[in-house]
Coordinates of C-alpha atoms and ligand atoms in Angstrom, one line a residue:
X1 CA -20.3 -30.4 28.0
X2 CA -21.6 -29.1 24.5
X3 CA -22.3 -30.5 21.7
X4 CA -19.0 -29.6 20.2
X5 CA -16.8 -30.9 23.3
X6 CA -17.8 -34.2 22.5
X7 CA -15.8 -36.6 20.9
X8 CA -17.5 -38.8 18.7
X9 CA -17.9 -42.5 19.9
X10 CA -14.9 -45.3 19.2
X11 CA -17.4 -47.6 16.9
X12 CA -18.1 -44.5 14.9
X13 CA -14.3 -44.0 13.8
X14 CA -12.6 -46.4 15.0
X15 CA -9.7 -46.1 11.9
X16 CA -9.2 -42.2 13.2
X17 CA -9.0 -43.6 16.8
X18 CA -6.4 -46.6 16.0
X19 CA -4.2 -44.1 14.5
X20 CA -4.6 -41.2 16.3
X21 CA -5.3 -40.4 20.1
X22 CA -7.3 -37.0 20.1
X23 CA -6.3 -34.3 22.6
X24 CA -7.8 -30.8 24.0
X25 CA -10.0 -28.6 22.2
X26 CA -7.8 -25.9 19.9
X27 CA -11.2 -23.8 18.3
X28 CA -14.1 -24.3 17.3
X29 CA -15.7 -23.5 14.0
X30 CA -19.1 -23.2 12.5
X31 CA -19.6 -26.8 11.1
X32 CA -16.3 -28.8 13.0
X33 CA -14.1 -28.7 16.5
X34 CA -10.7 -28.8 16.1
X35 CA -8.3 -30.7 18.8
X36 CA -4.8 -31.0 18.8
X37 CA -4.1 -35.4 18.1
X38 CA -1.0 -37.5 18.5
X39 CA -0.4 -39.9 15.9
X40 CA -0.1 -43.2 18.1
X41 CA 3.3 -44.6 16.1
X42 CA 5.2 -41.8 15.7
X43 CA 3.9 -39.6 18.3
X44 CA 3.7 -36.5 16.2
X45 CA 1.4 -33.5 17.1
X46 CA -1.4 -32.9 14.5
X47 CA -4.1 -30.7 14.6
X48 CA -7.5 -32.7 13.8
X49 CA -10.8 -30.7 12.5
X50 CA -13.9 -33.3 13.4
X51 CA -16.8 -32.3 11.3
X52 CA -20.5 -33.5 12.6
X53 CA -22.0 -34.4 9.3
X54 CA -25.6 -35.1 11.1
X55 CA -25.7 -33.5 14.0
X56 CA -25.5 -30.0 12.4
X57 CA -28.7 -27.9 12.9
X58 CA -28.1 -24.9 10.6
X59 CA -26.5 -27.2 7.5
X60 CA -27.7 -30.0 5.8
X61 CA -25.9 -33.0 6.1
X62 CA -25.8 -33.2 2.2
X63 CA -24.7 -29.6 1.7
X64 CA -21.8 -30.6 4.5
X65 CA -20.9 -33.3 3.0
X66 CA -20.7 -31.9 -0.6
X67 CA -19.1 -28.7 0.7
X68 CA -16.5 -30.5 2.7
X69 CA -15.3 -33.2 -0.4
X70 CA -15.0 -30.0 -2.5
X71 CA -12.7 -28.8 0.8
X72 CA -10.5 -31.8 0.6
X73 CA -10.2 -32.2 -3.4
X74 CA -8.9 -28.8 -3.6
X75 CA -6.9 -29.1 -0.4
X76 CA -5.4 -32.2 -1.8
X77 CA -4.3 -30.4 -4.6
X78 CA -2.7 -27.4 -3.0
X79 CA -1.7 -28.3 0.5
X80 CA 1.6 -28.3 1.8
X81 CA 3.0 -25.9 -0.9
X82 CA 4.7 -23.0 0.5
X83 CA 2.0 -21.0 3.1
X84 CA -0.8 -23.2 2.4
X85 CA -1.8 -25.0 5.0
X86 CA -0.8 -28.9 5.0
X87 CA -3.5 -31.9 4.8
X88 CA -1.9 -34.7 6.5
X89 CA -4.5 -37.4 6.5
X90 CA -8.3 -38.0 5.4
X91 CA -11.2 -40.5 7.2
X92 CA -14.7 -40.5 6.6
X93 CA -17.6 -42.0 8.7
X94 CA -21.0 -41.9 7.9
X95 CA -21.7 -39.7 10.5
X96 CA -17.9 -37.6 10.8
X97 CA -15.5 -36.6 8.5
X98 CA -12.1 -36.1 10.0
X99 CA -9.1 -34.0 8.6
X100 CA -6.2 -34.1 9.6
X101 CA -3.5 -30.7 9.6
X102 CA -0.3 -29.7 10.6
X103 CA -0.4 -28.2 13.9
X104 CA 0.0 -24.7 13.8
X105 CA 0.2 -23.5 17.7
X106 CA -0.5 -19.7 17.4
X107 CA -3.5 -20.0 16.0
X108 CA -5.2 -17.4 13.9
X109 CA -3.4 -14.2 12.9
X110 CA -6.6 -12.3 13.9
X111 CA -6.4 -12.8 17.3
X112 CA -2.6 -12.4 17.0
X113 CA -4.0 -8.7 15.1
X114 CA -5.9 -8.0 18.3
X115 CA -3.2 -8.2 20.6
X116 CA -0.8 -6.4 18.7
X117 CA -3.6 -3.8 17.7
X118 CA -1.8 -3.6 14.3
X119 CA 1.2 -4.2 12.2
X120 CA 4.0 -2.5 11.3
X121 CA 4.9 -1.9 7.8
X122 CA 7.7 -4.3 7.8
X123 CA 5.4 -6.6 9.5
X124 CA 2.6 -6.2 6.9
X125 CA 5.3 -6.6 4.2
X126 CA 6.4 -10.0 5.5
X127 CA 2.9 -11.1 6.2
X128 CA 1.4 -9.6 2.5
X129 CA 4.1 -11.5 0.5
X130 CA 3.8 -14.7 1.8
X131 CA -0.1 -14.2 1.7
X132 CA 0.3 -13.0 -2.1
X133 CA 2.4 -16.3 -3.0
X134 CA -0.4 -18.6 -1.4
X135 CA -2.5 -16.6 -3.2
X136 CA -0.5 -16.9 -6.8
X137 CA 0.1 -20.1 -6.5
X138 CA -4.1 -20.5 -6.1
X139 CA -4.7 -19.1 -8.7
X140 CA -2.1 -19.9 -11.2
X141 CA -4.2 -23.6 -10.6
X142 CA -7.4 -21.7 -11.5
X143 CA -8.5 -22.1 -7.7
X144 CA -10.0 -18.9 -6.2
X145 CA -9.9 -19.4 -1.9
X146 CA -12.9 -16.9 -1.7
X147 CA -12.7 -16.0 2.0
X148 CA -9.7 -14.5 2.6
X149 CA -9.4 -12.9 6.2
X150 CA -7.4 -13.2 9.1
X151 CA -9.6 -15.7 10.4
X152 CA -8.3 -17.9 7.9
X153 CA -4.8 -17.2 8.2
X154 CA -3.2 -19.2 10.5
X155 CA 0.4 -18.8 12.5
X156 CA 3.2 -21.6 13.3
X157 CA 5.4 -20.9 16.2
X158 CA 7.6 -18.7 14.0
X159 CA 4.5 -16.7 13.1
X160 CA 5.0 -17.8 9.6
X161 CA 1.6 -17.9 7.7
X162 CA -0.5 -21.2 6.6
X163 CA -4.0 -20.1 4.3
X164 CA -6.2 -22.3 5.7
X165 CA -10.1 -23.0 5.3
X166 CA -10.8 -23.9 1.7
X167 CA -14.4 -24.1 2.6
X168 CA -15.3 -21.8 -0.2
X169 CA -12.4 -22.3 -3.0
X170 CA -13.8 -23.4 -5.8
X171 CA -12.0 -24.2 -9.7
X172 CA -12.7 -22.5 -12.3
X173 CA -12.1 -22.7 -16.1
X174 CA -11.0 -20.3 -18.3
X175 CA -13.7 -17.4 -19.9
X176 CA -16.1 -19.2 -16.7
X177 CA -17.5 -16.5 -14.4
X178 CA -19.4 -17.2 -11.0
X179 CA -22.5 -15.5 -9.1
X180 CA -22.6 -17.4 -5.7
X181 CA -22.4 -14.8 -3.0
X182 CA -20.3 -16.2 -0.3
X183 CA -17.3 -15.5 1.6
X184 CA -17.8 -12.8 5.1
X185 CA -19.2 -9.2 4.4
X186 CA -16.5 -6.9 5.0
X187 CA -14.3 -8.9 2.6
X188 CA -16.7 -9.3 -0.4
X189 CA -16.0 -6.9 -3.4
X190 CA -17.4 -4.9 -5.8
X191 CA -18.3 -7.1 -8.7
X192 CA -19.8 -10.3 -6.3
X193 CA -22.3 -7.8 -4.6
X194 CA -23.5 -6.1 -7.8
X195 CA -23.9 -9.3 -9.8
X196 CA -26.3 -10.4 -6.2
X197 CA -28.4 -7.2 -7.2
X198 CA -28.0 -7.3 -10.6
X199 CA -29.3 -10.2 -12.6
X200 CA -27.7 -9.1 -16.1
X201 CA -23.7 -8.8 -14.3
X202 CA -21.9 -11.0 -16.0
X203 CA -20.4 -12.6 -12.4
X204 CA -16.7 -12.6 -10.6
X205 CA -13.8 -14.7 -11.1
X206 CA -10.4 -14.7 -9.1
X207 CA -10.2 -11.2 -8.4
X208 CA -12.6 -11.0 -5.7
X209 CA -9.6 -12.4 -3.6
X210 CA -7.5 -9.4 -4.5
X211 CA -10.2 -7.3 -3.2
X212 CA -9.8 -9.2 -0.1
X213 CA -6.1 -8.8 -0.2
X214 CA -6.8 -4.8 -0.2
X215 CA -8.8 -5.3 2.6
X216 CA -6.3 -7.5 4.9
X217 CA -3.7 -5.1 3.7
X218 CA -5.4 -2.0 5.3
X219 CA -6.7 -4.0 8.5
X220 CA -3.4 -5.1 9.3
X221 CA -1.8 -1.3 9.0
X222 CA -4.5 0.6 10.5
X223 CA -6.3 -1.9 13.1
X224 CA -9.4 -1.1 11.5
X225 CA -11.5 -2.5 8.4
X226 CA -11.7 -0.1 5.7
X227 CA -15.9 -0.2 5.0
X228 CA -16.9 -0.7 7.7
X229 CA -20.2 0.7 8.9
X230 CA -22.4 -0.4 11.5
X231 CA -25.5 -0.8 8.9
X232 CA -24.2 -3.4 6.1
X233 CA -26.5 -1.8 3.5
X234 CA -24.4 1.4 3.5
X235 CA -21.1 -0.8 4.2
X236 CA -22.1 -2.8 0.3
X237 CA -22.9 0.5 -0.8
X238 CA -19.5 1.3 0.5
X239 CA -18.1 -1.4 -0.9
X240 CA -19.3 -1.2 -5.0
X241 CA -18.3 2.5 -5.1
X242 CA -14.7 1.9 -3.6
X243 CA -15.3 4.2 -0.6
X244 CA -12.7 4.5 1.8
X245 CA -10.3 6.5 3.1
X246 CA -6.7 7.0 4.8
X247 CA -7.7 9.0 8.0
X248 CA -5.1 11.0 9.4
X249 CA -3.6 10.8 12.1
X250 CA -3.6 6.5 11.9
X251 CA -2.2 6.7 7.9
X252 CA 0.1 9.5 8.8
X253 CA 3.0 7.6 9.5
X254 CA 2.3 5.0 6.4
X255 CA 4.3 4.8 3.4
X256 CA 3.0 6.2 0.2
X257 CA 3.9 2.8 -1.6
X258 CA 1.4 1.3 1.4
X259 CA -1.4 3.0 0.3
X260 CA -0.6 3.2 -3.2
X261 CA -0.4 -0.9 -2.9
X262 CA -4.0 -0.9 -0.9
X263 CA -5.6 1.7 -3.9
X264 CA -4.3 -0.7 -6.7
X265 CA -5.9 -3.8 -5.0
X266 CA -8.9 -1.8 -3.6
X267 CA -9.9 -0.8 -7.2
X268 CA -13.7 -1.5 -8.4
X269 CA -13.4 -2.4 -11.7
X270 CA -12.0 -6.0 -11.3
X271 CA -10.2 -5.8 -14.6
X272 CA -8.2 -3.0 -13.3
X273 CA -7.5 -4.5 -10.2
X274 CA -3.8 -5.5 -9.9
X275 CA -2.9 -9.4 -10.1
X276 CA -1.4 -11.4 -7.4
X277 CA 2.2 -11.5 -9.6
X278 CA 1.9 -8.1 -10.1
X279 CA 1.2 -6.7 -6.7
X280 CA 4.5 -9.3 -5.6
X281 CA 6.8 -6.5 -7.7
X282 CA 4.9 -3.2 -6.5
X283 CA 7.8 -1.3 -5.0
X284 CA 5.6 -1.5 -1.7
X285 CA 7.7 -5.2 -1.3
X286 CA 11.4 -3.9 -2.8
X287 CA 12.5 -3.0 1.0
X288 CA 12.2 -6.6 2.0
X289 CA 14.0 -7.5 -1.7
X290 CA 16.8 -4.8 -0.7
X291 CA 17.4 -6.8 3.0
X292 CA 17.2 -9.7 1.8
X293 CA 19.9 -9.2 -0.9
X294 CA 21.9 -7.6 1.7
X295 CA 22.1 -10.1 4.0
X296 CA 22.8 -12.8 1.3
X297 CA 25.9 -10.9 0.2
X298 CA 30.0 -12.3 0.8
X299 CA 31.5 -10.7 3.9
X300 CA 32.6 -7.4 2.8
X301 CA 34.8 -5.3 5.4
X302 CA 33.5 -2.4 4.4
X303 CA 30.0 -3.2 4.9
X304 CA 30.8 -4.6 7.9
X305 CA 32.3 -1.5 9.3
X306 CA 29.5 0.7 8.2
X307 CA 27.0 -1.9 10.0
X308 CA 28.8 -1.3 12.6
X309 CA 28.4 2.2 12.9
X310 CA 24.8 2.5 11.6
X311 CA 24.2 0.1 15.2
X312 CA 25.9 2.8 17.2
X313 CA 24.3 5.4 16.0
X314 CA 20.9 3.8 16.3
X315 CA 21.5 2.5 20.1
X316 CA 22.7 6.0 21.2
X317 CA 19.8 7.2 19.4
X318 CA 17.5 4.5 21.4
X319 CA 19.4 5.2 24.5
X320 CA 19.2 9.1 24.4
X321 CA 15.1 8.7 23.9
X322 CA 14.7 6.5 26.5
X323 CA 16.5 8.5 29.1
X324 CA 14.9 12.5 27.4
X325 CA 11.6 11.2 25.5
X326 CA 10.6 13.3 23.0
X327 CA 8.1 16.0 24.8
X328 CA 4.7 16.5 24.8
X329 CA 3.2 19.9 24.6
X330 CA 0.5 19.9 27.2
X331 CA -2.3 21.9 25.2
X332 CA -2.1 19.3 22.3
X333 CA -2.4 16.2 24.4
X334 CA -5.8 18.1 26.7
X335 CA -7.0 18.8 23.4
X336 CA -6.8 15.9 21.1
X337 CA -4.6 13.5 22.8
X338 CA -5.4 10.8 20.0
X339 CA -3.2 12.9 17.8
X340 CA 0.0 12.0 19.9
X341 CA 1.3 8.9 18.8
X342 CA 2.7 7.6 22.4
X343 CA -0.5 8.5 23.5
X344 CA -2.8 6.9 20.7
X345 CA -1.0 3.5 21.8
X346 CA -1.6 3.7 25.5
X347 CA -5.0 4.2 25.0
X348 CA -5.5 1.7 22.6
X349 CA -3.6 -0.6 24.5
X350 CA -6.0 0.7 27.6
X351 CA -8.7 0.3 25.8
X352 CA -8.3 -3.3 24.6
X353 CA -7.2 -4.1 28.4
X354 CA -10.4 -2.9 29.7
X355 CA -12.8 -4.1 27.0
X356 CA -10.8 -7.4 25.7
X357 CA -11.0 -5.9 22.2
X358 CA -10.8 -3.1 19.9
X359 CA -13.1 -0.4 20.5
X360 CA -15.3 2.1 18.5
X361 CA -12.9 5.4 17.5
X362 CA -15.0 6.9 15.3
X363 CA -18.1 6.7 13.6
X364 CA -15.9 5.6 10.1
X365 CA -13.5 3.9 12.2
X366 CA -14.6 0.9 14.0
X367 CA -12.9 -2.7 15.0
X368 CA -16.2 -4.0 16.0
X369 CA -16.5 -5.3 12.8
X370 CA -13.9 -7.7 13.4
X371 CA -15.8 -9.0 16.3
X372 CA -18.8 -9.2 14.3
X373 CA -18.9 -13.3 14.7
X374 CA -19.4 -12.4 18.5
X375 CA -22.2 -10.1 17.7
X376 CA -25.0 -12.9 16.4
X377 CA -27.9 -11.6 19.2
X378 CA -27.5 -8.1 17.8
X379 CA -27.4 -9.0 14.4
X380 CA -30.5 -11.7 14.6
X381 CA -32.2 -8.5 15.9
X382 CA -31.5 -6.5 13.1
X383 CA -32.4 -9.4 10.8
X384 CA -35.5 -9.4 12.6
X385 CA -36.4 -5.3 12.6
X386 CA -35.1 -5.6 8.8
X387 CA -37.2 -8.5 7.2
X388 CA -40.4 -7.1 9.1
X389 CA -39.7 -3.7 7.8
X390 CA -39.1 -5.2 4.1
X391 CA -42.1 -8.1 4.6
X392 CA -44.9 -4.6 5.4
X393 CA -47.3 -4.8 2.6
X394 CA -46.3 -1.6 1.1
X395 CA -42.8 -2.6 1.0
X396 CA -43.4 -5.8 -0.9
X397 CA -41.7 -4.9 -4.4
X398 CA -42.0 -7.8 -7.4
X399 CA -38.8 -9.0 -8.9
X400 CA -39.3 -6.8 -11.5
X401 CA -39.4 -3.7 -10.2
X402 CA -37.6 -3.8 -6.9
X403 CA -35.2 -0.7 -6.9
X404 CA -31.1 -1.5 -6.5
X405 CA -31.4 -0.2 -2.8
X406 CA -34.6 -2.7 -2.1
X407 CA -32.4 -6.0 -3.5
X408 CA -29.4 -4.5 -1.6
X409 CA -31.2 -4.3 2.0
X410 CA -32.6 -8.3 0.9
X411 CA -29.0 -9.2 0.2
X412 CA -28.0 -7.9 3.8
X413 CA -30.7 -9.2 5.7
X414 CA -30.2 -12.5 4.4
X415 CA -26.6 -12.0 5.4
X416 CA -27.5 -10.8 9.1
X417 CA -29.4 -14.4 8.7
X418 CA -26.8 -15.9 7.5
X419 CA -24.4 -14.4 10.2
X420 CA -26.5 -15.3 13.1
X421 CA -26.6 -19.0 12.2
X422 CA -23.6 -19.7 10.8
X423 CA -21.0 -17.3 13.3
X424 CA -18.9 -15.4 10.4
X425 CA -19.3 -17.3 7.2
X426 CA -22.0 -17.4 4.6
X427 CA -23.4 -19.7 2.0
X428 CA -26.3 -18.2 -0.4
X429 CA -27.8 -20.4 -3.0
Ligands
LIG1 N1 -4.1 -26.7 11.9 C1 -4.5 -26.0 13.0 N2 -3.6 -25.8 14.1 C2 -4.0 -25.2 15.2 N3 -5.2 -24.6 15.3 C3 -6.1 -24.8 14.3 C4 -5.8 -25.5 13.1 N4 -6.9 -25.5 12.3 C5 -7.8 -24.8 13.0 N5 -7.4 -24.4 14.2 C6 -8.2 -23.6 15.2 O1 -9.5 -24.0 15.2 C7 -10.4 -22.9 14.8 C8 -11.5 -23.4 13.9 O2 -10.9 -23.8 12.7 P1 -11.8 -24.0 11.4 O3 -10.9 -23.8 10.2 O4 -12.5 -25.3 11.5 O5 -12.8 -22.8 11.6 P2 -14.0 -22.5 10.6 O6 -13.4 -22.2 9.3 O7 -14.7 -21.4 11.3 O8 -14.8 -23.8 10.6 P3 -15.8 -24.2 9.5 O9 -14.9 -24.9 8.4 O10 -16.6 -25.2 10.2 O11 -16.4 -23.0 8.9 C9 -9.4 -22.0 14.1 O12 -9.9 -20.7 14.2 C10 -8.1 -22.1 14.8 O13 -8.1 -21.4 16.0

């Protein structure tokens, strides 16, 4: 049994233990284990994060301890409101801090992203909305959540979303800016990168989250991160110049409002960069508004009827399909039989089956970036091959006169650091 798999000892929390009666392991995260608890009088599931305040190698227990009261001040303040996850009870030990959430059985909508490959654009509607009004309602409260992924998304058993993980939220006053680099590298934006490399930036505020809206936007539609690289130098670089792209034949199918929606909250300059209320009423979401209006209409006969006929048309549609699928031209699918959508499924589904997740398409296109928490040995290798190159004597710049690229590759290999110890997330001070 790790580490992790234990439960701490009765004396040490013996309030948690009266109250509750903890259960099996549901994940585990860099700093805490998370089990599924009863509560003893009502007999109510819970979901219970333990956090090892001493027994924590890469943290200090100080850091921990000040990082996780920030966690349950700001929690306090925004849970249970609608897609936030819901902070049920609080105990601290000396040695353990234990929070107790809402359960939410299907875990994280990453791993529900892997087995579905990606989402369609009704999907990524529902899913974006409710995202967007966790994320409004963050920051009309001045609260930026700062690590925004799927990670941190979690799903109940109606695959509704809960923003959990306030690990990194912070509050912040008006005309106040911030430099800490922190959040998970494919996320980051523009402005918190530059002002790492650049000590006269003037910092980020809330819309580093927007940025990280863009980027949850585009992973959920095409299965694939938009910056990724398999170097993180050239994926910042990538990053601060806004470099992506819409790759045929995965964006082929997509909406224009889609990618118009992903451009408007992928845009470098933060200032430009389109607000959580205003991305709400970008057309991309008026489908959803048009349904929904729809279906909250009286009874109307005529309506009714023409339902009725729209369903028959579409299940002789569905029927004919399934009995004469449309056909294939041999040539095309020898030659590039990724352009054919039935076939682009199979094999991704194929491919997932045989590898237990995404796989490498391209060199631009690339899910291993998703998996990167898996990848620590790799990336402490590359840590290591980076800080020798950067520690040789002639490429030992000052402060002063380190070039853009120089700070750049020291920002990433403290990252690939970072990574390696501490799974996905990362703290810089
Ligand atoms: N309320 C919950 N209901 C069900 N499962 C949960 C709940 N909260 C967390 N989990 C599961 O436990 C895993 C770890 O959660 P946690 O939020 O502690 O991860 P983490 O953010 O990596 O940890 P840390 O805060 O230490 O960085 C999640 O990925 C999820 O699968």
């Amino acid at each position: 049994m790790t580490r992790a798999e234990e439960l701490p000892d009765i004396a040490s929390a013996k309030e948690f233990y009266e109250k509750y009666e903890p259960k099996e392991i549901l994940g585990v995260g860099v700093s805490s284990t998370v089990r599924r608890c009863i509560n003893r009088n009502t007999r109510q599931e819970y979901a219970v994060k333990i956090i090892d305040i001493i027994g924590n190698d890469d943290i200090l227990a100080e850091d921990l301890v000040n990082v996780t009261h920030n966690e349950i001040n700001i929690l306090r303040r925004v849970s249970s409101r609608a897609h936030i996850i819901e902070l049920v009870d609080v105990f601290e030990t000396s040695t353990f801090f234990f929070l107790i959430f809402e359960i939410l059985r299907k875990g994280e909508l990453f791993d529900y992203l892997t087995e579905v490959v990606k989402f369609s654009e009704r999907q990524t509607r529902t899913t974006m909305r409710d995202l967007l009004e966790a994320v409004l309602f963050l920051h009309d409260n001045k609260i930026i959540h700062r690590d925004l992924k799927p990670e941190n998304i979690l799903l109940n058993d109606d695959l509704k979303l809960h923003l959990s993980d306030f690990g990194f939220a912070i509050e912040l006053d008006d005309g106040e800016y911030l430099k800490e680099l922190c959040g998970t590298p494919g996320y980051m934006s523009p402005e918190m990168l530059k002002c790492t490399v650049d000590p006269r930036h003037p910092g980020y505020r809330h819309e580093v989250d927007m940025w990280a809206c863009g980027v949850v936007m585009y992973t959920l539609l095409a299965g694939v991160p938009p910056f990724w690289h398999r170097r993180q130098i050239i994926m910042f670089r990538r990053i601060m110049e806004g470099q992506y792209s819409f790759p045929s034949p995965d964006w082929d199918d997509i909406s224009d409002s889609s990618k118009d929606l992903i451009q408007r909250f992928l845009t470098v300059s933060p200032t430009e960069r389109i607000t959580a209320e205003e991305a709400l009423r970008h057309p991309f979401f008026d489908q959803v508004d048009q349904e929904s209006r729809y279906y909250s209409k009286a009874f109307n006969a005529k309506r009714k009827f023409r339902v009725a006929i729209l369903t028959v048309i579409a299940t002789s549609r569905i029927v004919r399909q399934y009995h004469n699928p449309r056909t294939v031209r041999c040539s095309v699918a020898a030659k590039d039989p990724y352009s054919v959508k039935l076939l682009r499924r199979l094999i991704d589904a194929s491919a997932f089956g045989i590898y237990g997740h995404w796989v490498k398409k391209a060199a631009d296109q690339n899910r291993i970036m998703l998996f990167e928490n898996c990848t620590r040995m790799e990336q402490l290798q590359q840590a290591k091959f980076e800080t020798e190159y950067n520690s040789s004597p002639e490429q030992s710049p000052t402060q002063d006169d380190e070039d853009f690229d120089t700070r750049l590759r020291r920002v990433s290999t403290s990252l690939s650091f970072e990574n390696a110890s501490y799974a996905q997330d990362i703290r810089l001070h």
